[in-house]
C-alpha cells in the first residue's frame, strides 16, 4: 500500500470545485511531482493532505488511515508530514538554529541542548550549520529554502510536501534545490512536490502528474507529455513553459 | 522654604507619579495582551465582536469620567476601590483598550505563511500564538507601546483627584504655600520630562536586547543580503 493514497478528492470553495476528483498515489521513498497551471489547485491539494484545508469529499489515506477520520489527531498527523512553502516561511524572529529547533523543543519535547544538537545535525546535512546564528532576513533565497528543508527534516517526517519550492528562486538556486532533493531522494526521503517549473520538475523526476480543471489529466514521462500529447491544455502548458524559460 | 526643600517634596510626588504610571502601564499591558491572545487563540465571531466592542467603548470614555465612576460611583454599589486600584481600573483599562488596538495591528503584520508553517508543524493555536505571533507582535508594537505608556504618564496627574499625592498635587500645594508657581511648575515639568526620558531609556535597552535583524525600524537594520 502506498504511503499516501488520494482517491476522488474534491474541494469546493464557495460551491465552486477547485479539485474535482483527484487520484494520486505516493509510494514510500518516491519523489512524486505534480504540475499544473497557476490556480489549478496545487496548493489546495497539498493542504488537504495535512488538513490545513478540509477536503469536501473523497478520501486521503496516509499510512493506511483516512486523514479525515473521526479519531484522527490532526496535530500528530501534521507532525508526521513536513511542509515546504513557496515563500520559505521561516520564523523571522528566530535564528537559523532556533527555527530548526523550535518544533523539536515544543512538539517533540526535547530539552534545549538535545534539540540544538539535532537541529545542528540537520543544518550540517544541508550545509547551513555555518549560518546557524543568522536571522532569516540575512539569508539568500536558496539558503532560506535549505533552512526550511532542515526544519522539516528535523521533525523526522514520513513525507515532505513541497509547494513550488523554487518559484521564488533564481535558476541557479533552483538547480541547487533540485540537487538537494535528489540527494535526499537517494537517502530515502519521500516527497510530493507541486510546481510549474519544467526545468525543476525534469531535474527531480522522470514522471509527472498533470493537474488541470480539478483532475489529474494524465500521468506520464515528462518527455512524452512534452512532445506529443493530444490534449491541448497540456500541450499549451508545456509550450508556455518552454517560451518562458 | 528653601528651593531644595521644594524639590524634595516634588521628588516625593514623583515617586507616586512613577508608581501610578507603572501600575497603570502594567494593567494596560495585561489587558492588551489578554485581548490579543483571545483574538488569536479563540478566534470565534462572538469573541472577536466582544473584543472589538470593548476597544471601541473604552477608547471613547474620558479617563476622568471612568475614574470618578470607579472611585466615587462604585462605593454606592457597595464596592470600595483604593485610589491606585481606581487609577488602574480607569486609566489602566482605557490604555489597555488602546494597546489592544496597537497589538491587533501588529498581529496583522505577522506573515500568514509563518503562521501556516507553524500550524503545519502540528502546533496548537496557543503554541502558534506563544512562539510565533506573540514575540513578533511585541517587536512590531514598540512604537505604539511607547506612545501609550507616555500617555499614561501624562494622565497620571488625575491620580491627584482621588487623593494620590503625586507630583502635580505636590506642585499645587507648594505653589499655593509659597506663591512661586512659575519655578515650581517649571521644576515639575522638568521632572516629568526626566521620568519620560527614563521610560524611553528603559524601552531602548529592552529593544536592543530583543532586536532581530529584519524586524523593527529601518534605521536599526543592517542591509539584507
Ligand atoms: N481559502 C480559499 N477560499 C476561496 N478560494 C480559494 C481559497 N484557496 C484557494 N482558492 C481558490 O482555489 C483555486 C486554486 O488555488 P490554489 O492556491 O490551490 O492554486 P495553485 O495551483 O496553488 O496556484 P498557484 O500556482 O498560483 O500557487 C484558486 O482559484 C483560488 O482562488
Ligand atoms: Mg499555490
mmCIF file of C-alpha atoms in Angstrom, chain B:
data_model
loop_
_atom_site.group_PDB
_atom_site.id
_atom_site.type_symbol
_atom_site.label_atom_id
_atom_site.label_comp_id
_atom_site.label_asym_id
_atom_site.label_seq_id
_atom_site.Cartn_x
_atom_site.Cartn_y
_atom_site.Cartn_z
ATOM 1 C CA UNK B 1 11.080 77.418 52.218
ATOM 2 C CA UNK B 2 14.357 76.621 50.508
ATOM 3 C CA UNK B 3 14.251 75.586 46.899
ATOM 4 C CA UNK B 4 15.940 72.298 47.785
ATOM 5 C CA UNK B 5 13.109 71.507 50.203
ATOM 6 C CA UNK B 6 10.602 72.191 47.498
ATOM 7 C CA UNK B 7 12.480 69.927 45.138
ATOM 8 C CA UNK B 8 12.476 67.186 47.753
ATOM 9 C CA UNK B 9 8.706 67.492 48.103
ATOM 10 C CA UNK B 10 8.266 67.405 44.341
ATOM 11 C CA UNK B 11 10.507 64.343 44.184
ATOM 12 C CA UNK B 12 8.380 62.576 46.800
ATOM 13 C CA UNK B 13 5.466 63.248 44.471
ATOM 14 C CA UNK B 14 7.480 61.901 41.555
ATOM 15 C CA UNK B 15 7.716 58.566 43.349
ATOM 16 C CA UNK B 16 3.906 58.346 43.337
ATOM 17 C CA UNK B 17 3.830 59.507 39.724
ATOM 18 C CA UNK B 18 6.130 56.643 38.773
ATOM 19 C CA UNK B 19 4.100 54.241 40.898
ATOM 20 C CA UNK B 20 0.817 55.242 39.244
ATOM 21 C CA UNK B 21 2.417 55.120 35.792
ATOM 22 C CA UNK B 22 3.976 51.706 36.294
ATOM 23 C CA UNK B 23 0.799 50.232 37.811
ATOM 24 C CA UNK B 24 -1.387 51.611 35.021
ATOM 25 C CA UNK B 25 1.069 50.549 32.287
ATOM 26 C CA UNK B 26 1.147 47.051 33.756
ATOM 27 C CA UNK B 27 -2.655 46.962 33.770
ATOM 28 C CA UNK B 28 -2.756 48.228 30.197
ATOM 29 C CA UNK B 29 -0.231 45.610 29.130
ATOM 30 C CA UNK B 30 -2.207 42.836 30.813
ATOM 31 C CA UNK B 31 -5.470 43.977 29.214
ATOM 32 C CA UNK B 32 -3.848 44.420 25.791
ATOM 33 C CA UNK B 33 -2.100 41.052 25.907
ATOM 34 C CA UNK B 34 -5.208 39.260 27.086
ATOM 35 C CA UNK B 35 -7.170 40.789 24.252
ATOM 36 C CA UNK B 36 -4.533 39.889 21.644
ATOM 37 C CA UNK B 37 -4.292 36.364 22.983
ATOM 38 C CA UNK B 38 -8.071 35.845 22.997
ATOM 39 C CA UNK B 39 -8.275 37.199 19.458
ATOM 40 C CA UNK B 40 -5.860 34.557 18.149
ATOM 41 C CA UNK B 41 -6.470 31.585 20.412
ATOM 42 C CA UNK B 42 -10.303 31.793 20.392
ATOM 43 C CA UNK B 43 -10.995 33.373 17.004
ATOM 44 C CA UNK B 44 -14.752 32.875 17.115
ATOM 45 C CA UNK B 45 -17.003 35.655 15.783
ATOM 46 C CA UNK B 46 -18.543 36.265 19.215
ATOM 47 C CA UNK B 47 -15.136 36.666 20.857
ATOM 48 C CA UNK B 48 -13.837 38.982 18.122
ATOM 49 C CA UNK B 49 -17.014 41.086 18.301
ATOM 50 C CA UNK B 50 -16.748 41.360 22.093
ATOM 51 C CA UNK B 51 -13.091 42.421 21.871
ATOM 52 C CA UNK B 52 -13.841 44.994 19.184
ATOM 53 C CA UNK B 53 -16.707 46.350 21.252
ATOM 54 C CA UNK B 54 -14.517 46.593 24.349
ATOM 55 C CA UNK B 55 -11.824 48.527 22.466
ATOM 56 C CA UNK B 56 -14.408 50.754 20.822
ATOM 57 C CA UNK B 57 -16.236 51.647 24.035
ATOM 58 C CA UNK B 58 -13.249 52.146 26.318
ATOM 59 C CA UNK B 59 -11.357 54.267 23.839
ATOM 60 C CA UNK B 60 -14.340 56.597 23.804
ATOM 61 C CA UNK B 61 -14.685 57.161 27.556
ATOM 62 C CA UNK B 62 -12.818 60.115 29.136
ATOM 63 C CA UNK B 63 -10.358 58.838 31.738
ATOM 64 C CA UNK B 64 -11.664 61.223 34.400
ATOM 65 C CA UNK B 65 -15.277 60.099 33.958
ATOM 66 C CA UNK B 66 -14.340 56.441 34.351
ATOM 67 C CA UNK B 67 -12.055 57.256 37.290
ATOM 68 C CA UNK B 68 -14.875 59.058 39.125
ATOM 69 C CA UNK B 69 -17.306 56.298 38.224
ATOM 70 C CA UNK B 70 -14.996 53.714 39.774
ATOM 71 C CA UNK B 71 -13.826 55.735 42.769
ATOM 72 C CA UNK B 72 -16.944 57.715 43.692
ATOM 73 C CA UNK B 73 -19.628 55.675 41.963
ATOM 74 C CA UNK B 74 -18.841 52.082 42.864
ATOM 75 C CA UNK B 75 -18.918 52.618 46.663
ATOM 76 C CA UNK B 76 -22.626 53.391 46.151
ATOM 77 C CA UNK B 77 -22.955 49.821 44.909
ATOM 78 C CA UNK B 78 -21.013 48.568 47.910
ATOM 79 C CA UNK B 79 -17.670 48.174 46.131
ATOM 80 C CA UNK B 80 -14.727 50.090 47.588
ATOM 81 C CA UNK B 81 -11.665 50.605 45.438
ATOM 82 C CA UNK B 82 -8.342 52.026 46.587
ATOM 83 C CA UNK B 83 -7.113 55.184 44.822
ATOM 84 C CA UNK B 84 -4.408 53.256 42.989
ATOM 85 C CA UNK B 85 -6.893 50.496 42.133
ATOM 86 C CA UNK B 86 -9.263 53.095 40.730
ATOM 87 C CA UNK B 87 -6.484 54.523 38.553
ATOM 88 C CA UNK B 88 -5.677 51.048 37.262
ATOM 89 C CA UNK B 89 -9.335 50.311 36.513
ATOM 90 C CA UNK B 90 -9.785 53.574 34.638
ATOM 91 C CA UNK B 91 -6.554 54.867 33.130
ATOM 92 C CA UNK B 92 -5.047 51.359 33.009
ATOM 93 C CA UNK B 93 -8.025 49.731 31.334
ATOM 94 C CA UNK B 94 -8.569 52.570 28.855
ATOM 95 C CA UNK B 95 -4.900 52.421 27.876
ATOM 96 C CA UNK B 96 -5.338 48.676 27.618
ATOM 97 C CA UNK B 97 -8.070 49.264 25.041
ATOM 98 C CA UNK B 98 -5.664 51.431 23.031
ATOM 99 C CA UNK B 99 -2.890 48.858 23.390
ATOM 100 C CA UNK B 100 -5.300 46.152 22.246
ATOM 101 C CA UNK B 101 -5.646 48.111 19.005
ATOM 102 C CA UNK B 102 -1.878 48.505 18.707
ATOM 103 C CA UNK B 103 -1.482 44.749 19.184
ATOM 104 C CA UNK B 104 -4.247 43.976 16.706
ATOM 105 C CA UNK B 105 -2.405 45.925 14.030
ATOM 106 C CA UNK B 106 0.868 44.232 14.949
ATOM 107 C CA UNK B 107 -0.745 40.792 14.766
ATOM 108 C CA UNK B 108 -1.981 41.597 11.280
ATOM 109 C CA UNK B 109 1.641 42.314 10.333
ATOM 110 C CA UNK B 110 2.731 38.780 11.224
ATOM 111 C CA UNK B 111 3.287 36.847 7.996
ATOM 112 C CA UNK B 112 0.379 34.473 7.352
ATOM 113 C CA UNK B 113 2.784 31.973 5.796
ATOM 114 C CA UNK B 114 4.762 31.736 9.042
ATOM 115 C CA UNK B 115 1.564 31.072 10.961
ATOM 116 C CA UNK B 116 0.618 28.399 8.451
ATOM 117 C CA UNK B 117 4.109 26.895 8.705
ATOM 118 C CA UNK B 118 3.747 26.647 12.474
ATOM 119 C CA UNK B 119 0.282 25.090 12.148
ATOM 120 C CA UNK B 120 1.534 22.632 9.570
ATOM 121 C CA UNK B 121 4.243 21.549 12.030
ATOM 122 C CA UNK B 122 1.457 20.464 14.359
ATOM 123 C CA UNK B 123 1.350 23.382 16.792
ATOM 124 C CA UNK B 124 -1.883 24.205 18.590
ATOM 125 C CA UNK B 125 -3.362 27.692 18.306
ATOM 126 C CA UNK B 126 -1.938 28.508 21.708
ATOM 127 C CA UNK B 127 1.546 27.344 20.698
ATOM 128 C CA UNK B 128 1.385 29.337 17.473
ATOM 129 C CA UNK B 129 0.410 32.410 19.469
ATOM 130 C CA UNK B 130 3.050 31.899 22.132
ATOM 131 C CA UNK B 131 6.001 31.010 19.925
ATOM 132 C CA UNK B 132 5.323 32.870 16.674
ATOM 133 C CA UNK B 133 2.701 35.595 16.948
ATOM 134 C CA UNK B 134 3.446 36.997 20.400
ATOM 135 C CA UNK B 135 7.206 37.534 20.000
ATOM 136 C CA UNK B 136 6.734 39.207 16.621
ATOM 137 C CA UNK B 137 3.751 41.239 17.791
ATOM 138 C CA UNK B 138 5.719 42.662 20.714
ATOM 139 C CA UNK B 139 8.524 43.776 18.433
ATOM 140 C CA UNK B 140 6.171 45.333 15.897
ATOM 141 C CA UNK B 141 4.362 47.147 18.716
ATOM 142 C CA UNK B 142 7.280 49.029 20.257
ATOM 143 C CA UNK B 143 6.448 52.470 18.798
ATOM 144 C CA UNK B 144 2.770 52.106 19.699
ATOM 145 C CA UNK B 145 3.590 50.935 23.220
ATOM 146 C CA UNK B 146 5.982 53.834 23.851
ATOM 147 C CA UNK B 147 3.247 56.171 22.680
ATOM 148 C CA UNK B 148 0.675 54.627 25.006
ATOM 149 C CA UNK B 149 2.977 54.451 28.042
ATOM 150 C CA UNK B 150 3.820 58.125 27.516
ATOM 151 C CA UNK B 151 0.109 58.891 27.525
ATOM 152 C CA UNK B 152 -0.270 57.034 30.809
ATOM 153 C CA UNK B 153 2.467 59.178 32.340
ATOM 154 C CA UNK B 154 0.751 62.321 31.122
ATOM 155 C CA UNK B 155 -2.623 61.236 32.516
ATOM 156 C CA UNK B 156 -1.143 60.217 35.870
ATOM 157 C CA UNK B 157 -1.914 63.648 37.459
ATOM 158 C CA UNK B 158 -5.570 62.532 37.530
ATOM 159 C CA UNK B 159 -4.462 60.418 40.483
ATOM 160 C CA UNK B 160 -4.485 63.621 42.480
ATOM 161 C CA UNK B 161 -8.289 63.888 42.157
ATOM 162 C CA UNK B 162 -8.666 60.647 44.124
ATOM 163 C CA UNK B 163 -6.092 61.584 46.756
ATOM 164 C CA UNK B 164 -2.831 60.184 45.433
ATOM 165 C CA UNK B 165 -0.063 62.624 46.474
ATOM 166 C CA UNK B 166 1.670 62.552 43.116
ATOM 167 C CA UNK B 167 3.834 65.245 41.618
ATOM 168 C CA UNK B 168 1.213 67.616 40.245
ATOM 169 C CA UNK B 169 -0.577 67.560 43.587
ATOM 170 C CA UNK B 170 2.692 68.444 45.356
ATOM 171 C CA UNK B 171 3.323 71.261 42.896
ATOM 172 C CA UNK B 172 -0.153 72.619 43.579
ATOM 173 C CA UNK B 173 0.348 72.512 47.339
ATOM 174 C CA UNK B 174 3.777 74.105 47.085
ATOM 175 C CA UNK B 175 2.740 76.889 44.768
ATOM 176 C CA UNK B 176 -0.206 77.896 46.916
ATOM 177 C CA UNK B 177 2.018 77.893 50.003
ATOM 178 C CA UNK B 178 4.922 79.828 48.505
ATOM 179 C CA UNK B 179 3.366 81.692 45.586
ATOM 180 C CA UNK B 180 6.392 80.725 43.459
ATOM 181 C CA UNK B 181 4.275 78.943 40.871
ATOM 182 C CA UNK B 182 6.454 79.614 37.849
ATOM 183 C CA UNK B 183 9.558 77.968 39.286
ATOM 184 C CA UNK B 184 7.629 75.134 40.872
ATOM 185 C CA UNK B 185 5.619 74.166 37.818
ATOM 186 C CA UNK B 186 8.718 74.543 35.678
ATOM 187 C CA UNK B 187 10.585 72.190 38.025
ATOM 188 C CA UNK B 188 7.654 69.755 37.935
ATOM 189 C CA UNK B 189 7.652 69.895 34.140
ATOM 190 C CA UNK B 190 11.351 69.089 34.053
ATOM 191 C CA UNK B 191 10.857 66.188 36.475
ATOM 192 C CA UNK B 192 8.050 64.802 34.272
ATOM 193 C CA UNK B 193 10.393 65.053 31.349
ATOM 194 C CA UNK B 194 13.088 63.162 33.257
ATOM 195 C CA UNK B 195 10.641 60.377 34.092
ATOM 196 C CA UNK B 196 9.708 60.287 30.405
ATOM 197 C CA UNK B 197 13.373 60.028 29.404
ATOM 198 C CA UNK B 198 13.855 57.227 31.923
ATOM 199 C CA UNK B 199 10.946 55.362 30.353
ATOM 200 C CA UNK B 200 12.473 55.805 26.902
ATOM 201 C CA UNK B 201 15.873 54.593 28.055
ATOM 202 C CA UNK B 202 14.224 51.507 29.520
ATOM 203 C CA UNK B 203 12.479 50.808 26.228
ATOM 204 C CA UNK B 204 15.704 51.294 24.240
ATOM 205 C CA UNK B 205 17.526 48.818 26.460
ATOM 206 C CA UNK B 206 14.768 46.220 26.000
ATOM 207 C CA UNK B 207 14.595 46.938 22.294
ATOM 208 C CA UNK B 208 18.306 46.410 21.879
ATOM 209 C CA UNK B 209 18.199 43.191 23.820
ATOM 210 C CA UNK B 210 15.322 41.801 21.745
ATOM 211 C CA UNK B 211 16.433 43.270 18.468
ATOM 212 C CA UNK B 212 16.178 40.960 15.485
ATOM 213 C CA UNK B 213 17.731 41.743 12.105
ATOM 214 C CA UNK B 214 14.948 42.213 9.601
ATOM 215 C CA UNK B 215 12.378 43.360 12.157
ATOM 216 C CA UNK B 216 11.732 46.790 13.568
ATOM 217 C CA UNK B 217 12.641 50.303 12.448
ATOM 218 C CA UNK B 218 14.618 50.519 9.221
ATOM 219 C CA UNK B 219 17.364 52.737 10.595
ATOM 220 C CA UNK B 220 18.378 49.979 13.012
ATOM 221 C CA UNK B 221 18.700 47.426 10.245
ATOM 222 C CA UNK B 222 21.769 46.041 8.626
ATOM 223 C CA UNK B 223 21.466 45.670 4.916
ATOM 224 C CA UNK B 224 19.924 42.331 3.946
ATOM 225 C CA UNK B 225 21.854 40.098 1.563
#
